[in-house]
Coordinates of N, CA and C in Angstrom, one line a residue:
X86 N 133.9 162.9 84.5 CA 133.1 162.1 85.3 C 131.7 162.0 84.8
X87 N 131.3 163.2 84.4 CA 129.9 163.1 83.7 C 129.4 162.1 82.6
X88 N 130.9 161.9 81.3 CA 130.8 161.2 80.7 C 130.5 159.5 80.9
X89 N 131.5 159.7 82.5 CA 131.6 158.5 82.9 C 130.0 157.9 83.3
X90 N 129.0 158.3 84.0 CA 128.1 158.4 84.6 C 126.9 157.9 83.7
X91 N 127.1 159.2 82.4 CA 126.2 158.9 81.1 C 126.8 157.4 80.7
X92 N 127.6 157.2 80.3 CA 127.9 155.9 79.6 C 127.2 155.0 81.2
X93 N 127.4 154.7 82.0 CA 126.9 153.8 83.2 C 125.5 153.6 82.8
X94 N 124.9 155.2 82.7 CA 123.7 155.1 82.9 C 123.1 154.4 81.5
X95 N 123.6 154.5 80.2 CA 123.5 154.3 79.1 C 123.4 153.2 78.9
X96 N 124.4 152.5 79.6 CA 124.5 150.6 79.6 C 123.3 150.4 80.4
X97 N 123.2 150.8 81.6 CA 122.3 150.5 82.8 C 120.8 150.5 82.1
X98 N 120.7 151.4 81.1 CA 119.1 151.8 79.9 C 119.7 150.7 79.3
X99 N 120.2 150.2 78.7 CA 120.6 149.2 77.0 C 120.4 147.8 77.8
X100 N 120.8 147.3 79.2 CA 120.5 146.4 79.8 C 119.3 146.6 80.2
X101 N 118.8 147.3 80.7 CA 117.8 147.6 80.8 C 116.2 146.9 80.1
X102 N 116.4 147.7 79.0 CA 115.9 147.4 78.1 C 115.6 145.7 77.2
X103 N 117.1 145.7 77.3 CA 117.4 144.1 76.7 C 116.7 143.2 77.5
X104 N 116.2 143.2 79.0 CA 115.7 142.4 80.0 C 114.3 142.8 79.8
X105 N 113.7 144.1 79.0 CA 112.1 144.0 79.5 C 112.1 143.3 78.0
X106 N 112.9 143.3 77.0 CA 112.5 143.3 75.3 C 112.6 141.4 76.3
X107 N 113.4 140.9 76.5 CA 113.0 139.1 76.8 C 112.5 138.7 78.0
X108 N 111.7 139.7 78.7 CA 110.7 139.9 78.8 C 109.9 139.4 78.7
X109 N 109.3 140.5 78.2 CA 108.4 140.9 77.1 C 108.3 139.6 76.0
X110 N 109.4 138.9 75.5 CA 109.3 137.6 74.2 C 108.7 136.7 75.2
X111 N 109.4 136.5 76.7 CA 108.7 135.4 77.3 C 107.6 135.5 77.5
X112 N 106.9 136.4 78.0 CA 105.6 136.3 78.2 C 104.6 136.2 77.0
X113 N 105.2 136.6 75.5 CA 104.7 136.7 74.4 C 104.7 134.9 74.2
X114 N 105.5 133.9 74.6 CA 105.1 132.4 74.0 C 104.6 131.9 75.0
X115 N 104.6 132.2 76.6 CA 103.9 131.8 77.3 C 102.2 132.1 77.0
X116 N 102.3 133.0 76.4 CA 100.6 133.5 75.8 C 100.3 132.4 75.1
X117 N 100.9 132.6 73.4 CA 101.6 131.6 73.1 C 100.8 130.2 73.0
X118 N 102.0 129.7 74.1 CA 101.7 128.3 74.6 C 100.1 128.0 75.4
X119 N 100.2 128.8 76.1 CA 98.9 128.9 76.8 C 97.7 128.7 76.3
X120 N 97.3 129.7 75.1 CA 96.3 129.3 73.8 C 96.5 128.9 73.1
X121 N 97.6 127.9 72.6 CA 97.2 127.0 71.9 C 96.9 126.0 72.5
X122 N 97.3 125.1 74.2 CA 96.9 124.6 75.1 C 95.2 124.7 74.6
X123 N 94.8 126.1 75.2 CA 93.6 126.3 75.3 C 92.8 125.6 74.7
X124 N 93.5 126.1 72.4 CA 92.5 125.5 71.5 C 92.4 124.0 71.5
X125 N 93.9 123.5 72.2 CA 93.7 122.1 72.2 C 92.8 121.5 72.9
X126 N 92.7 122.1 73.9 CA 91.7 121.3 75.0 C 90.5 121.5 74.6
X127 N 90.1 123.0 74.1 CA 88.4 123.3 73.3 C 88.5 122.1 72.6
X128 N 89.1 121.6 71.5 CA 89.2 121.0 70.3 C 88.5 119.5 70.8
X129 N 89.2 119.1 71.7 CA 89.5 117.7 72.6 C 88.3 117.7 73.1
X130 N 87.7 118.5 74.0 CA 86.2 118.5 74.3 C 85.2 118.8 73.5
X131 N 85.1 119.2 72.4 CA 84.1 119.4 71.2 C 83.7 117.9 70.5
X132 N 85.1 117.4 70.4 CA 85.4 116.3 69.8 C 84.6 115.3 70.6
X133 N 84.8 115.2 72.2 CA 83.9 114.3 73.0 C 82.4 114.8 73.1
X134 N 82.4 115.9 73.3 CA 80.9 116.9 73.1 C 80.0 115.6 71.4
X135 N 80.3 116.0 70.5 CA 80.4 115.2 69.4 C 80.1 114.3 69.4
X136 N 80.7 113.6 69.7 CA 80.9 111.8 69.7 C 79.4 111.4 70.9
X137 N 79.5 112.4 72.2 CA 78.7 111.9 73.0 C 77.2 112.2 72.3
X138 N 77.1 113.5 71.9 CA 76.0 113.8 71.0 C 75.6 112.8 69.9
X139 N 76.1 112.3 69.8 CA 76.3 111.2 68.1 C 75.7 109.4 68.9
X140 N 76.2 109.5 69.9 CA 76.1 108.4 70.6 C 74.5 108.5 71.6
X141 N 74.0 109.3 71.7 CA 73.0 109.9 71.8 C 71.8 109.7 71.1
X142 N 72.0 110.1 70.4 CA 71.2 110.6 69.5 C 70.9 109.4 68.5
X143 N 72.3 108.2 68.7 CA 72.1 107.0 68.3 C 71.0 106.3 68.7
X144 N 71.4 106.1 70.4 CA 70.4 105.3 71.6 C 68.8 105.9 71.4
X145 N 69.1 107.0 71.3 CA 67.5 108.0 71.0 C 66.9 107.0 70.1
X146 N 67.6 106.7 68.6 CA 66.9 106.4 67.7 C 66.6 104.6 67.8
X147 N 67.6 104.3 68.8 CA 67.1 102.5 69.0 C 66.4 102.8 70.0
X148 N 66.3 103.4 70.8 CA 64.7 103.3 71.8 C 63.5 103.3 71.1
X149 N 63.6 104.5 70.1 CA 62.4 105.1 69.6 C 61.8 103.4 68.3
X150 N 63.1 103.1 67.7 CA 62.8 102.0 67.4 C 62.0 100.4 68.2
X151 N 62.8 100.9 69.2 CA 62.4 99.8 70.2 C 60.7 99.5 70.6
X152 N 60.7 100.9 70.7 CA 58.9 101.4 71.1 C 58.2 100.7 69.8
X153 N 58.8 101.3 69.1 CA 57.8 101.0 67.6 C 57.6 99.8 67.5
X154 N 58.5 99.0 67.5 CA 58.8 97.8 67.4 C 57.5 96.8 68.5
X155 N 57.9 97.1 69.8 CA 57.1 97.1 70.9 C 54.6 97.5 70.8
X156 N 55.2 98.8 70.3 CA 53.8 98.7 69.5 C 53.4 98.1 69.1
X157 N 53.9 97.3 67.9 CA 53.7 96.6 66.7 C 53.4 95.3 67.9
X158 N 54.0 94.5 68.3 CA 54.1 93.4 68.9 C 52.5 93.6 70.0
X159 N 52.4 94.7 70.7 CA 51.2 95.1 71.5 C 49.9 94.7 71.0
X160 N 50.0 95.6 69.7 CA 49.1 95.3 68.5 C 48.2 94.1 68.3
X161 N 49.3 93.3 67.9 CA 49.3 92.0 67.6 C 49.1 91.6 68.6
X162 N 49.2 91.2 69.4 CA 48.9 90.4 71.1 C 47.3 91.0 70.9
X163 N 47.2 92.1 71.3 CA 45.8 92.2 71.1 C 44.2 92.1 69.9
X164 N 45.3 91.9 68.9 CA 44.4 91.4 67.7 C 44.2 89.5 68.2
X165 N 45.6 89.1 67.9 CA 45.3 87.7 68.8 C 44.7 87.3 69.8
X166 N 44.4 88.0 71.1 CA 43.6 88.1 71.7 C 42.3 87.9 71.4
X167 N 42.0 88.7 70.6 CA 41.1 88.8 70.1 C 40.1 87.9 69.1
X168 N 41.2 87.4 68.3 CA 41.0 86.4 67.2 C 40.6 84.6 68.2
X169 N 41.9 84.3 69.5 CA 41.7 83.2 70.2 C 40.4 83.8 71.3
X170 N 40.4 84.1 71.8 CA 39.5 84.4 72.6 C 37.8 84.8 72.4
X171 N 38.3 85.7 71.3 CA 36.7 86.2 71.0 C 35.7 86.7 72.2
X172 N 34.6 87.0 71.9 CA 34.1 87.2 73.0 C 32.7 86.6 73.4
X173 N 32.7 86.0 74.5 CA 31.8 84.8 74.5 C 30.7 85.1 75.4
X174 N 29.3 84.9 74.9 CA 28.5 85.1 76.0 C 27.7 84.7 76.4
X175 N 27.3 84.0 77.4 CA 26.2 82.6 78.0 C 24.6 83.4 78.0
X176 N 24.2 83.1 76.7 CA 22.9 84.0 76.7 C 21.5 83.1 77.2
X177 N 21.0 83.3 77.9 CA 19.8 82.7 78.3 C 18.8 82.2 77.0
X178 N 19.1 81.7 75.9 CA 18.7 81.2 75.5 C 17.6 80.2 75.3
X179 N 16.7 80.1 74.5 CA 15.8 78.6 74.9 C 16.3 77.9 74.2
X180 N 17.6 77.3 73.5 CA 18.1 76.5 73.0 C 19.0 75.7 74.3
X181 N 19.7 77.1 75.1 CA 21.0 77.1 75.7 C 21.9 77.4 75.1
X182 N 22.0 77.9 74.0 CA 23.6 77.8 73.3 C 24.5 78.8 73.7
X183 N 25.6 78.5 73.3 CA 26.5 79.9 73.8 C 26.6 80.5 72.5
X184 N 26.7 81.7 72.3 CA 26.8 82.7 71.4 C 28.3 83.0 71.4
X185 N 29.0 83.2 70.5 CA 31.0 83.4 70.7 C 30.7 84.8 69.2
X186 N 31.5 85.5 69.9 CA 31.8 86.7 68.7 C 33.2 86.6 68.7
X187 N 33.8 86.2 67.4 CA 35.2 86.4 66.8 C 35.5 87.5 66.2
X188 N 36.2 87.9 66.3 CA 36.3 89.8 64.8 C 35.0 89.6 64.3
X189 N 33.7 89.9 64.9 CA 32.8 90.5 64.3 C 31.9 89.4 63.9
X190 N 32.4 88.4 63.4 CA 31.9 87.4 63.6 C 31.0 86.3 64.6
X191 N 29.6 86.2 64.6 CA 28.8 85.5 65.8 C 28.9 84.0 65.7
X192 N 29.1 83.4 66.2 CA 29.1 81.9 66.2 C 27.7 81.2 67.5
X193 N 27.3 80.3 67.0 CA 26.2 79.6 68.0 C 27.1 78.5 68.3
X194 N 27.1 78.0 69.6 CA 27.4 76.4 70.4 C 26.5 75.7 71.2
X195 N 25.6 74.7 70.3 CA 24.5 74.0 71.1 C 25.0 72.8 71.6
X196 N 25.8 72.4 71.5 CA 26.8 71.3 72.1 C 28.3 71.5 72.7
X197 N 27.6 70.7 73.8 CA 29.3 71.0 74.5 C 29.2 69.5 74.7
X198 N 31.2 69.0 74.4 CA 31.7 67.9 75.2 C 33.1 68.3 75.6
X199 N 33.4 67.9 76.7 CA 34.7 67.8 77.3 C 35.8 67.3 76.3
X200 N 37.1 68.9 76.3 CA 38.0 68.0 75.5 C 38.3 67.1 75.4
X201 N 39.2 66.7 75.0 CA 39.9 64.9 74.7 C 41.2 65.8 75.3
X202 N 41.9 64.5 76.0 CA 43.6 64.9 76.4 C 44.4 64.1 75.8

């Protein structure tokens, strides 16, 4: 009977065993599966991380362009300004004339006539 018992118990250990060893494998590809999942999805979000950074950093550089661009154009408006306009000033004169300063330049006006249309 003992024999009998040992061999039960023997098989009862050998199955035993056989069930933690696959197991044991399943949980080893569900790991596995799991991280490489994982790297996939890091990989997949780096990749848009990336691209959004890149796309960024693009718009960054056409605003910054834009500004510049926009300066330049400011500039100019106010040089032109400057150039049409000049700066004019009704000086009490004993002539009467108007005095006009262009970039630096003084101009006298002892005559006025109404445009022509």
């Amino acid at each position: 009977m003992s024999v009998r018992i040992k061999a039960v118990v023997d098989r009862f250990v050998k199955e035993l065993k056989e069930a933690l060893d696959a197991d044991i494998q399943d949980r080893v590809m569900k790991e596995r599966e799991m991280q490489s999942y994982i790297e996939e999805r890091e990989r997949e979000v780096a990749e848009r991380e990336a691209a959004w950074k890149a796309e960024l950093s693009r718009r960054e550089a056409e605003i910054a362009r834009q500004e510049a661009r926009l300066k330049i154009e400011r500039e100019n408006l106010e040089k032109e300004k400057s150039v049409l306009m000049g700066t004019a000033s009704n000086q009490d004169n004993q002539d009467g004339a108007l005095e006009i300063t262009v970039s630096g330049e003084k101009y006298r006006c002892l005559r006025f006539s109404k445009a022509k249309k």
